[in-house]
């Protein structure tokens, strides 16, 4: 009888460990990213992830004046959640839907626009794409380059 109990406890422990997968790796998002355009510039800055939280900030300057800003964070819950606060407004949650080595897609079908936020990194470029219920064709794309140290 003792062997059966030990076997059951071992099985339960193994299933628990398997179910509690580590959070996805978002280290590729970390850094200071710059977007230059003819009338101004934008930047996005992401802190390192500590396994519980990653924070970000975005700002855009046009013709020498502030145009927009946003606070963001990724909470490493199950699944991870991207929370955006455009112009410091109320937080809007987007659940992680896809994740790759250097790509993540978050979605909130209940939000007006955007309903999807995607980030992808290639070498020294970070691209963010946002789109709504009408699909990616109606979206916006932003590509930043890593700021030189």
Coordinates of N, CA and C in Angstrom, one line a residue:
X1 N 0.8 -1.2 0.0 CA 0.0 0.0 0.0 C 0.9 1.3 0.0
X2 N 2.0 1.3 0.7 CA 2.8 2.4 0.8 C 3.4 2.7 -0.6
X3 N 3.8 1.7 -1.3 CA 4.3 1.9 -2.7 C 3.3 2.6 -3.6
X4 N 2.1 2.2 -3.5 CA 1.0 2.8 -4.3 C 0.9 4.3 -4.0
X5 N 0.9 4.6 -2.7 CA 0.8 6.0 -2.3 C 2.0 6.8 -2.8
X6 N 3.2 6.3 -2.7 CA 4.4 7.0 -3.1 C 4.3 7.2 -4.6
X7 N 3.8 6.2 -5.4 CA 3.7 6.3 -6.8 C 2.7 7.4 -7.2
X8 N 1.6 7.4 -6.5 CA 0.5 8.4 -6.7 C 1.1 9.8 -6.4
X9 N 1.8 10.0 -5.3 CA 2.4 11.3 -5.0 C 3.4 11.7 -6.0
X10 N 4.2 10.8 -6.5 CA 5.2 11.1 -7.5 C 4.5 11.5 -8.8
X11 N 3.5 10.9 -9.2 CA 2.7 11.2 -10.4 C 2.1 12.6 -10.3
X12 N 1.5 12.9 -9.2 CA 0.9 14.2 -9.0 C 2.0 15.3 -9.0
X13 N 3.1 15.1 -8.4 CA 4.2 16.0 -8.4 C 4.7 16.3 -9.8
X14 N 4.9 15.2 -10.6 CA 5.3 15.4 -12.0 C 4.3 16.2 -12.8
X15 N 3.1 15.9 -12.6 CA 2.0 16.6 -13.4 C 2.0 18.1 -13.0
X16 N 2.2 18.4 -11.7 CA 2.2 19.8 -11.2 C 3.4 20.5 -11.8
X17 N 4.6 19.9 -11.8 CA 5.7 20.5 -12.3 C 5.6 20.8 -13.8
X18 N 5.0 19.8 -14.5 CA 4.8 20.0 -16.0 C 3.8 21.1 -16.3
X19 N 2.8 21.3 -15.4 CA 1.7 22.3 -15.7 C 2.3 23.7 -15.4
X20 N 3.2 23.8 -14.4 CA 3.7 25.1 -14.1 C 5.0 25.4 -14.9
X21 N 4.7 25.7 -16.2 CA 5.8 26.0 -17.1 C 6.4 27.4 -16.8
X22 N 7.7 27.6 -17.0 CA 8.2 28.9 -16.8 C 7.6 29.9 -17.8
X23 N 7.6 31.2 -17.4 CA 7.1 32.2 -18.3 C 7.9 32.3 -19.5
X24 N 7.3 32.8 -20.6 CA 8.1 33.0 -21.9 C 9.2 34.0 -21.6
X25 N 10.2 33.8 -22.4 CA 11.4 34.7 -22.4 C 11.1 36.0 -23.2
X26 N 11.2 37.1 -22.6 CA 11.0 38.4 -23.3 C 12.2 39.3 -23.2
X27 N 13.4 38.7 -22.9 CA 14.7 39.5 -22.9 C 15.0 40.2 -24.2
X28 N 14.5 39.7 -25.3 CA 14.8 40.3 -26.6 C 14.1 41.6 -26.7
X29 N 13.1 41.9 -25.9 CA 12.4 43.2 -26.0 C 13.1 44.3 -25.2
X30 N 13.9 43.9 -24.3 CA 14.6 44.9 -23.4 C 15.5 45.8 -24.2
X31 N 15.5 47.1 -23.8 CA 16.4 48.1 -24.5 C 15.8 49.4 -24.7
X32 N 16.6 50.3 -25.4 CA 16.1 51.6 -25.7 C 16.1 51.7 -27.2
X33 N 14.9 51.9 -27.8 CA 14.6 51.8 -29.2 C 14.2 53.2 -29.7
X34 N 14.7 53.6 -30.9 CA 14.5 55.0 -31.4 C 13.9 54.9 -32.8
X35 N 13.0 55.8 -33.1 CA 12.4 55.9 -34.4 C 12.5 57.3 -34.8
X36 N 13.3 57.6 -35.9 CA 13.4 58.9 -36.4 C 12.5 59.1 -37.6
X37 N 11.9 60.3 -37.7 CA 11.1 60.6 -38.9 C 11.3 62.1 -39.2
X38 N 10.9 62.5 -40.4 CA 11.3 63.9 -40.8 C 10.7 65.0 -39.9
X39 N 9.6 64.8 -39.2 CA 9.1 65.8 -38.4 C 9.3 65.6 -36.9
X40 N 10.1 64.6 -36.5 CA 10.3 64.4 -35.1 C 10.9 63.0 -34.8
X41 N 10.6 62.5 -33.7 CA 11.2 61.2 -33.3 C 10.3 60.5 -32.3
X42 N 10.5 59.2 -32.1 CA 9.8 58.4 -31.1 C 10.8 57.5 -30.5
X43 N 10.4 57.1 -29.3 CA 11.3 56.1 -28.6 C 10.4 55.2 -27.7
X44 N 10.9 54.0 -27.6 CA 10.3 53.0 -26.7 C 11.4 52.4 -25.9
X45 N 11.2 52.4 -24.6 CA 12.2 51.8 -23.6 C 11.6 50.7 -22.8
X46 N 12.2 49.6 -22.8 CA 11.7 48.4 -22.0 C 12.8 48.0 -21.0
X47 N 12.3 47.8 -19.8 CA 13.2 47.3 -18.7 C 13.5 45.8 -18.9
X48 N 14.4 45.3 -18.2 CA 14.7 43.9 -18.2 C 13.5 43.2 -17.4
X49 N 13.3 41.9 -17.8 CA 12.3 41.1 -17.1 C 12.9 40.4 -15.9
X50 N 12.2 40.4 -14.8 CA 12.7 39.7 -13.6 C 11.9 38.4 -13.3
X51 N 11.0 38.0 -14.3 CA 10.2 36.8 -14.1 C 8.8 37.1 -13.6
X52 N 8.6 38.4 -13.1 CA 7.3 38.7 -12.6 C 6.7 39.9 -13.4
X53 N 7.6 40.8 -13.8 CA 7.1 42.1 -14.4 C 8.2 42.7 -15.4
X54 N 7.8 43.3 -16.4 CA 8.6 44.0 -17.4 C 7.9 45.3 -17.7
X55 N 8.6 46.4 -17.6 CA 7.9 47.7 -17.8 C 8.4 48.4 -19.0
X56 N 7.6 49.2 -19.7 CA 7.9 50.0 -20.9 C 7.3 51.3 -20.9
X57 N 7.9 52.2 -21.7 CA 7.5 53.6 -21.9 C 7.7 53.9 -23.3
X58 N 6.7 54.6 -23.9 CA 6.8 55.1 -25.3 C 6.5 56.6 -25.3
X59 N 7.2 57.3 -26.1 CA 6.9 58.7 -26.3 C 7.2 59.1 -27.8
X60 N 6.4 60.1 -28.2 CA 6.6 60.6 -29.6 C 6.6 62.1 -29.5
X61 N 7.6 62.7 -30.3 CA 7.7 64.1 -30.4 C 7.6 64.5 -31.8
X62 N 6.8 65.5 -32.1 CA 6.6 66.0 -33.5 C 6.8 67.5 -33.5
X63 N 7.6 67.9 -34.4 CA 7.9 69.4 -34.6 C 8.2 70.0 -33.3
X64 N 9.1 69.3 -32.5 CA 9.6 69.9 -31.2 C 8.6 69.9 -30.1
X65 N 7.4 69.3 -30.2 CA 6.4 69.3 -29.1 C 6.0 67.8 -28.9
X66 N 5.6 67.5 -27.6 CA 5.1 66.2 -27.3 C 3.9 65.9 -28.1
X67 N 3.8 64.7 -28.6 CA 2.7 64.3 -29.5 C 1.9 63.2 -28.7
X68 N 2.6 62.2 -28.2 CA 1.9 61.1 -27.4 C 2.9 60.4 -26.5
X69 N 2.3 59.7 -25.5 CA 3.1 58.9 -24.6 C 2.2 57.7 -24.1
X70 N 2.9 56.7 -23.7 CA 2.2 55.5 -23.2 C 3.1 54.8 -22.2
X71 N 2.4 54.2 -21.2 CA 3.1 53.3 -20.2 C 2.6 51.9 -20.5
X72 N 3.5 51.0 -20.5 CA 3.2 49.6 -20.8 C 3.9 48.7 -19.8
X73 N 3.3 47.5 -19.6 CA 4.0 46.5 -18.8 C 3.5 45.1 -19.2
X74 N 4.4 44.2 -19.0 CA 4.1 42.8 -19.2 C 4.1 42.1 -17.9
X75 N 3.0 41.6 -17.4 CA 2.9 40.8 -16.2 C 3.0 39.3 -16.5
X76 N 4.0 38.7 -15.8 CA 4.2 37.2 -16.1 C 3.2 36.4 -15.3
X77 N 1.9 36.5 -15.6 CA 0.9 35.7 -15.1 C 0.8 34.5 -16.0
X78 N -0.3 33.7 -15.8 CA -0.4 32.5 -16.7 C -1.8 32.6 -17.4
X79 N -1.8 33.1 -18.6 CA -0.7 33.5 -19.5 C -0.3 34.9 -19.2
X80 N 0.9 35.3 -19.7 CA 1.4 36.6 -19.5 C 0.4 37.6 -20.1
X81 N 0.4 38.8 -19.5 CA -0.6 39.9 -20.0 C 0.2 41.1 -20.3
X82 N -0.1 41.7 -21.4 CA 0.4 43.1 -21.8 C -0.6 44.1 -21.4
X83 N -0.2 45.1 -20.6 CA -1.1 46.1 -20.2 C -0.6 47.5 -20.7
X84 N -1.5 48.1 -21.4 CA -1.2 49.4 -22.0 C -2.0 50.5 -21.3
X85 N -1.3 51.7 -21.2 CA -1.9 52.9 -20.6 C -1.6 54.1 -21.5
X86 N -2.3 54.2 -22.7 CA -2.0 55.3 -23.6 C -2.4 56.6 -22.9
X87 N -1.4 57.6 -23.0 CA -1.6 58.9 -22.4 C -1.9 58.8 -20.9
X88 N -1.4 57.7 -20.2 CA -1.5 57.6 -18.8 C -3.0 57.2 -18.4
X89 N -3.8 56.8 -19.3 CA -5.2 56.5 -19.1 C -5.4 55.2 -18.4
X90 N -6.6 54.7 -18.4 CA -7.0 53.5 -17.7 C -6.2 52.3 -18.3
X91 N -5.8 51.3 -17.5 CA -5.1 50.2 -18.1 C -6.0 49.3 -19.0
X92 N -5.4 48.8 -20.1 CA -6.1 47.9 -21.0 C -5.3 46.7 -21.1
X93 N -5.9 45.5 -20.9 CA -5.2 44.2 -20.8 C -5.3 43.5 -22.2
X94 N -4.2 42.9 -22.6 CA -4.1 42.1 -23.8 C -3.4 40.8 -23.4
X95 N -4.1 39.6 -23.6 CA -3.5 38.3 -23.3 C -2.5 37.9 -24.3
X96 N -1.5 37.2 -23.9 CA -0.5 36.6 -24.8 C -1.2 35.5 -25.7
X97 N -1.2 35.6 -27.0 CA -1.8 34.6 -27.9 C -0.7 33.8 -28.6
X98 N 0.4 34.4 -29.0 CA 1.5 33.7 -29.7 C 2.8 34.2 -29.1
X99 N 3.7 33.3 -29.1 CA 5.1 33.6 -28.6 C 6.1 32.8 -29.3
X100 N 7.1 33.5 -29.8 CA 8.3 32.8 -30.5 C 9.5 33.3 -29.9
X101 N 10.6 32.9 -30.5 CA 12.0 33.3 -29.9 C 12.1 34.8 -29.8
X102 N 11.7 35.5 -30.8 CA 11.7 37.0 -30.8 C 10.5 37.6 -31.3
X103 N 9.3 37.1 -30.9 CA 8.0 37.6 -31.4 C 7.0 37.3 -30.3
X104 N 6.1 38.2 -30.2 CA 4.9 38.0 -29.3 C 3.7 38.7 -29.8
X105 N 2.5 38.1 -29.7 CA 1.3 38.7 -30.1 C 0.3 38.6 -28.9
X106 N -0.2 39.8 -28.6 CA -1.2 39.9 -27.5 C -2.5 40.3 -28.1
X107 N -3.7 39.9 -27.5 CA -5.0 40.3 -28.1 C -6.0 40.5 -27.0
X108 N -6.9 41.4 -27.3 CA -8.1 41.7 -26.5 C -9.2 42.0 -27.5
X109 N -10.0 41.0 -27.8 CA -11.1 41.2 -28.7 C -12.2 42.2 -28.3
X110 N -12.3 42.5 -27.0 CA -13.3 43.4 -26.5 C -12.9 44.8 -26.6
X111 N -11.6 45.1 -26.9 CA -11.2 46.5 -27.0 C -11.5 47.1 -28.4
X112 N -11.7 48.4 -28.4 CA -12.1 49.0 -29.7 C -11.0 49.0 -30.7
X113 N -9.9 49.6 -30.4 CA -8.7 49.6 -31.2 C -7.5 50.0 -30.4
X114 N -6.5 49.2 -30.5 CA -6.3 48.0 -31.3 C -6.9 46.8 -30.5
X115 N -7.1 45.7 -31.3 CA -7.5 44.4 -30.6 C -6.3 43.5 -30.5
X116 N -5.2 43.8 -31.3 CA -4.0 43.0 -31.3 C -2.8 43.9 -31.3
X117 N -1.8 43.5 -30.5 CA -0.5 44.2 -30.5 C 0.6 43.1 -30.7
X118 N 1.5 43.3 -31.7 CA 2.5 42.3 -31.9 C 3.9 43.0 -31.9
X119 N 4.8 42.3 -31.3 CA 6.2 42.8 -31.3 C 7.1 41.7 -31.9
X120 N 8.1 42.2 -32.7 CA 9.0 41.3 -33.3 C 10.4 42.0 -33.4
X121 N 11.4 41.2 -33.1 CA 12.8 41.8 -33.2 C 13.6 41.0 -34.2
X122 N 14.3 41.8 -35.0 CA 15.3 41.2 -35.9 C 16.6 42.0 -35.7
X123 N 17.6 41.4 -35.3 CA 18.9 42.1 -35.0 C 18.7 43.3 -34.2
X124 N 19.0 44.5 -34.8 CA 18.9 45.8 -34.1 C 17.6 46.6 -34.4
X125 N 16.6 45.9 -34.8 CA 15.3 46.5 -35.1 C 14.2 45.8 -34.2
X126 N 13.3 46.7 -33.8 CA 12.1 46.2 -33.0 C 10.9 46.8 -33.8
X127 N 10.0 45.9 -34.2 CA 8.8 46.3 -34.9 C 7.6 46.0 -34.1
X128 N 6.7 47.0 -33.9 CA 5.5 46.8 -33.3 C 4.4 47.0 -34.3
X129 N 3.4 46.1 -34.3 CA 2.3 46.2 -35.2 C 1.0 46.2 -34.4
X130 N 0.1 47.1 -34.6 CA -1.2 47.1 -34.0 C -2.3 47.0 -35.0
X131 N -3.4 46.3 -34.7 CA -4.5 46.2 -35.6 C -5.8 45.9 -34.9
X132 N -6.9 46.1 -35.6 CA -8.2 46.0 -34.9 C -8.9 44.8 -35.5
X133 N -10.2 44.8 -35.2 CA -11.1 43.7 -35.6 C -11.1 43.4 -37.1
X134 N -10.8 44.5 -37.9 CA -10.9 44.3 -39.4 C -9.6 43.6 -39.9
X135 N -8.7 43.3 -39.1 CA -7.5 42.6 -39.5 C -6.2 43.4 -39.7
X136 N -5.1 42.7 -40.0 CA -3.8 43.3 -40.1 C -3.7 44.4 -41.2
X137 N -4.5 44.2 -42.2 CA -4.4 45.2 -43.4 C -4.8 46.6 -42.9
X138 N -5.6 46.7 -41.9 CA -6.0 48.0 -41.4 C -5.1 48.5 -40.3
X139 N -4.0 47.9 -40.0 CA -3.2 48.2 -38.8 C -2.1 49.3 -39.1
X140 N -1.3 49.5 -38.0 CA -0.2 50.5 -38.1 C 1.1 49.7 -37.7
X141 N 2.2 50.1 -38.3 CA 3.5 49.5 -38.0 C 4.5 50.5 -37.6
X142 N 5.2 50.2 -36.5 CA 6.3 51.1 -36.1 C 7.6 50.3 -36.0
X143 N 8.6 50.8 -36.5 CA 9.9 50.1 -36.5 C 11.0 51.0 -35.9
X144 N 11.5 50.6 -34.8 CA 12.6 51.3 -34.1 C 13.9 50.6 -34.3
X145 N 15.0 51.4 -34.1 CA 16.4 50.8 -34.2 C 16.9 51.0 -32.7
X146 N 17.7 50.0 -32.4 CA 18.4 50.0 -31.0 C 19.2 51.3 -30.9
X147 N 19.1 52.0 -29.8 CA 19.9 53.2 -29.6 C 21.3 52.8 -29.3
X148 N 22.2 53.5 -30.0 CA 23.7 53.2 -29.7 C 24.0 53.6 -28.3
X149 N 24.9 52.8 -27.7 CA 25.3 53.1 -26.3 C 26.2 54.2 -26.2

